[in-house]
PDB file of C-alpha atoms in Angstrom:
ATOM      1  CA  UNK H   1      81.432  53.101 -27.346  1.00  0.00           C
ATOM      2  CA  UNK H   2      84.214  50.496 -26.708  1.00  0.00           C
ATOM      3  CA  UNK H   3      80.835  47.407 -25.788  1.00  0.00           C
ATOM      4  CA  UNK H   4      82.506  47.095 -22.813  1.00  0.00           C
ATOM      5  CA  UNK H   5      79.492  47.801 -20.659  1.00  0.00           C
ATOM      6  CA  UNK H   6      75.778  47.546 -21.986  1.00  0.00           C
ATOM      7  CA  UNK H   7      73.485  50.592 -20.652  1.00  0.00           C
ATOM      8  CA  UNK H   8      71.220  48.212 -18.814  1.00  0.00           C
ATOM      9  CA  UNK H   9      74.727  47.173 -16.726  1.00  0.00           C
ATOM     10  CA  UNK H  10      74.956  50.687 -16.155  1.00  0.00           C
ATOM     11  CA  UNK H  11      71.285  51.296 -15.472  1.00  0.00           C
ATOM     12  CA  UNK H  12      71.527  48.383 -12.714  1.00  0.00           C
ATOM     13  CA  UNK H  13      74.228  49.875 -10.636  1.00  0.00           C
ATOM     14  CA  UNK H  14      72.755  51.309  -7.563  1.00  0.00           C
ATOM     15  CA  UNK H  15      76.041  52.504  -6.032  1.00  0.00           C
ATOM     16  CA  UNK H  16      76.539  54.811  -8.853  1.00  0.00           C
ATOM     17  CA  UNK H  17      72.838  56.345  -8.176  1.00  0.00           C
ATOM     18  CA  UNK H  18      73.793  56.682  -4.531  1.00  0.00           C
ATOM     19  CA  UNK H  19      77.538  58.148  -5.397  1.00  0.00           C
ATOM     20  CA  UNK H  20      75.590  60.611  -7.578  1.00  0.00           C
ATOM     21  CA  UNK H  21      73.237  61.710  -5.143  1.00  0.00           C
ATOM     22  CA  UNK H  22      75.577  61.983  -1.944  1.00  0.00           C
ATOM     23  CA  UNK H  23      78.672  63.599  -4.646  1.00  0.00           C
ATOM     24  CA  UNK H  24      75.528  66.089  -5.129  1.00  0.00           C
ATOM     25  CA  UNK H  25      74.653  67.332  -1.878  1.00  0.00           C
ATOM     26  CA  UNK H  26      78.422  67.529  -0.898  1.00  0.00           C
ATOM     27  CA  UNK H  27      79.027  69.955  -3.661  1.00  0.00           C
ATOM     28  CA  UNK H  28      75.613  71.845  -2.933  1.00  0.00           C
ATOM     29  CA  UNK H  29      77.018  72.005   0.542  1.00  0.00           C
ATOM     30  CA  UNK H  30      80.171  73.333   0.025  1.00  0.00           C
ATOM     31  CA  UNK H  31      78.340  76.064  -2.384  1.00  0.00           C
ATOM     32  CA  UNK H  32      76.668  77.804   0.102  1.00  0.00           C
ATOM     33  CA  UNK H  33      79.629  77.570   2.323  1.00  0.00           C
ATOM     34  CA  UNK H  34      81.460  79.654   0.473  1.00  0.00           C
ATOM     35  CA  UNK H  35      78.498  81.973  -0.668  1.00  0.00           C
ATOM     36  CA  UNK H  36      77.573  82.375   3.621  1.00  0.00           C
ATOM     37  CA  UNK H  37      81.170  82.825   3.861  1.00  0.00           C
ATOM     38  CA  UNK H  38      82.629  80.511   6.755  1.00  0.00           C
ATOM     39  CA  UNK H  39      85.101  79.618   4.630  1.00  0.00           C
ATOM     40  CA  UNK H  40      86.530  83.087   3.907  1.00  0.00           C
ATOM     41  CA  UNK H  41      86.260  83.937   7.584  1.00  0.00           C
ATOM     42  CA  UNK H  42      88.318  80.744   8.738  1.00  0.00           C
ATOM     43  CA  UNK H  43      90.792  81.168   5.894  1.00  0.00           C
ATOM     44  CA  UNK H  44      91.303  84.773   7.500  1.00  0.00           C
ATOM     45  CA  UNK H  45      91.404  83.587  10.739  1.00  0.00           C
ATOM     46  CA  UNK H  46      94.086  81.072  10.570  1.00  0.00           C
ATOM     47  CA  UNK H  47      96.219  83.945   8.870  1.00  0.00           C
ATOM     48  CA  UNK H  48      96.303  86.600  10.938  1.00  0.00           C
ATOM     49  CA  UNK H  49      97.127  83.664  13.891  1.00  0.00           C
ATOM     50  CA  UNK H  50      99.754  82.278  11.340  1.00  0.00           C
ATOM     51  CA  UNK H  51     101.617  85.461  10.951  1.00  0.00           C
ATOM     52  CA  UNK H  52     101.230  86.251  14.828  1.00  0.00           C
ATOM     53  CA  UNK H  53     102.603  83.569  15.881  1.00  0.00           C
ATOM     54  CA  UNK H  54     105.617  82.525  13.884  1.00  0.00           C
ATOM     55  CA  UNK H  55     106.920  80.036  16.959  1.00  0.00           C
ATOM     56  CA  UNK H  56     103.417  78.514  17.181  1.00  0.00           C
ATOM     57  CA  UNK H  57     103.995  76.810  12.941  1.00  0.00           C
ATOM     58  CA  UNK H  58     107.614  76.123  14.335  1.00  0.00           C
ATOM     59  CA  UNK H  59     106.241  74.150  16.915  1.00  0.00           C
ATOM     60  CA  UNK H  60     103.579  72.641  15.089  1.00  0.00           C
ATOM     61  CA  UNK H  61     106.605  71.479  12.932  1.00  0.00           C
ATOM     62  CA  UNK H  62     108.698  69.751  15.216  1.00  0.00           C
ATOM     63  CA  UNK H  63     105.424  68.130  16.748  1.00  0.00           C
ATOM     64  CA  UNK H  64     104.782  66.750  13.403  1.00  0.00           C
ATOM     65  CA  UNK H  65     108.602  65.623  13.035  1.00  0.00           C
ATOM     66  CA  UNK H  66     107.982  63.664  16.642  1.00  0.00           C
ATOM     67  CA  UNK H  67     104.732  61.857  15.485  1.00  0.00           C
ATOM     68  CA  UNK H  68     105.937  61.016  12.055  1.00  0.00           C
ATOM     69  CA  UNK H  69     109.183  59.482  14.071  1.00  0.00           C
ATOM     70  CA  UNK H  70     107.615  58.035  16.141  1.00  0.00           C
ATOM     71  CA  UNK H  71     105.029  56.448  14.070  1.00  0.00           C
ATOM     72  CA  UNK H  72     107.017  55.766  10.923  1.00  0.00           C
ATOM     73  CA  UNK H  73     110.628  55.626  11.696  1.00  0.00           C
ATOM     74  CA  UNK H  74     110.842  53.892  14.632  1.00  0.00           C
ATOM     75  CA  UNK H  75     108.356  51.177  14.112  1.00  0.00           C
ATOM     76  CA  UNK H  76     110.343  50.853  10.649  1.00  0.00           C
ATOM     77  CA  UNK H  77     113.273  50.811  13.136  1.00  0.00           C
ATOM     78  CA  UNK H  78     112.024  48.439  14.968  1.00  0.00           C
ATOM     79  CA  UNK H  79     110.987  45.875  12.223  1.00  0.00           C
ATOM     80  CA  UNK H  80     114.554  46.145  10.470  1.00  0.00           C
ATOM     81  CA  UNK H  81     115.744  44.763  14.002  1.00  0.00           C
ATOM     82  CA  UNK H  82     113.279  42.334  14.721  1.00  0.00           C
ATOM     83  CA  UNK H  83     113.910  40.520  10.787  1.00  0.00           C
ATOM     84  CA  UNK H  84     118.049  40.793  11.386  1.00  0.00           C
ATOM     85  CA  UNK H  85     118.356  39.943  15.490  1.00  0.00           C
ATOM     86  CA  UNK H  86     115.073  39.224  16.642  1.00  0.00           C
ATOM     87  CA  UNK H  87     114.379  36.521  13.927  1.00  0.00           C
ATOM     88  CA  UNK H  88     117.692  34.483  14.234  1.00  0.00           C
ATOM     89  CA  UNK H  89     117.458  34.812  18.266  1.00  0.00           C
ATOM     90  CA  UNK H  90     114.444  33.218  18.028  1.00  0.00           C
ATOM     91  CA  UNK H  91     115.665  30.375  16.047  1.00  0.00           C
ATOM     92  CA  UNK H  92     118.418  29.587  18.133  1.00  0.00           C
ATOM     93  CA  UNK H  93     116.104  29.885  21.323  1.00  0.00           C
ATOM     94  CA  UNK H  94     114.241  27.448  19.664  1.00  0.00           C
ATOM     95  CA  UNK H  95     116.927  25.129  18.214  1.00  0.00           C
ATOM     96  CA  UNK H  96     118.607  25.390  22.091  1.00  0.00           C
ATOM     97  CA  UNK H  97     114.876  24.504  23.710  1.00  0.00           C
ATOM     98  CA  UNK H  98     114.803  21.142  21.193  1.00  0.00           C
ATOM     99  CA  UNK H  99     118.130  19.786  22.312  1.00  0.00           C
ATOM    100  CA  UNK H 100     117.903  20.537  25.873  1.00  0.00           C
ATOM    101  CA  UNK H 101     118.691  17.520  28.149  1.00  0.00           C
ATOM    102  CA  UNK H 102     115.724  16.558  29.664  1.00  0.00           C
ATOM    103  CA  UNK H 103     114.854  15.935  33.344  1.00  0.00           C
ATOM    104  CA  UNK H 104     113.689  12.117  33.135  1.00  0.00           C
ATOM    105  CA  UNK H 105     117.231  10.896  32.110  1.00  0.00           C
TER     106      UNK H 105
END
């Protein structure tokens, strides 16, 4: 449409053939999922135990506060502190180390 790509340019693409063909089955797959109904059942499942168990999504939350704190935050944390103090400290370390007297005087 646009002779940006030729047919034969598509035509030589093997990673397109193999995207079709494994995009394929994974769709197939997930058909008869939800025909056998595995799907519906787990859906259900996790439901009924979320309703139940009101504390349970409470503590699922604050878990996922902790890991995204500890993971995200604090190593953010960290990295603000290390470019403000730990950067300069460890140029004047170094400027210190060069103009240390030395032993053999």
């Amino acid at each position: 449409m646009t002779g940006v790509l030729s047919w034969e340019d598509v035509i030589k693409e093997r990673a397109l053939e193999r995207f079709i063909v494994w995009f394929g089955a994974l769709v197939m797959m997930a058909t008869f999922l939800n025909k056998l109904g595995p799907v519906a059942w787990f859906a259900g499942t996790l439901e009924k135990a979320s309703k139940a168990s009101a504390w349970l999504m409470g503590a699922s939350a604050l878990l996922l506060l902790a890991y995204l704190y500890a993971h995200y935050l604090f190593a953010s944390t960290m990295a603000h502190y290390h470019r403000h103090v730990g950067g300069p400290s460890t140029a004047l370390s170094a400027w210190r180390w060069a103009r240390r007297p030395s032993c053999s005087r």
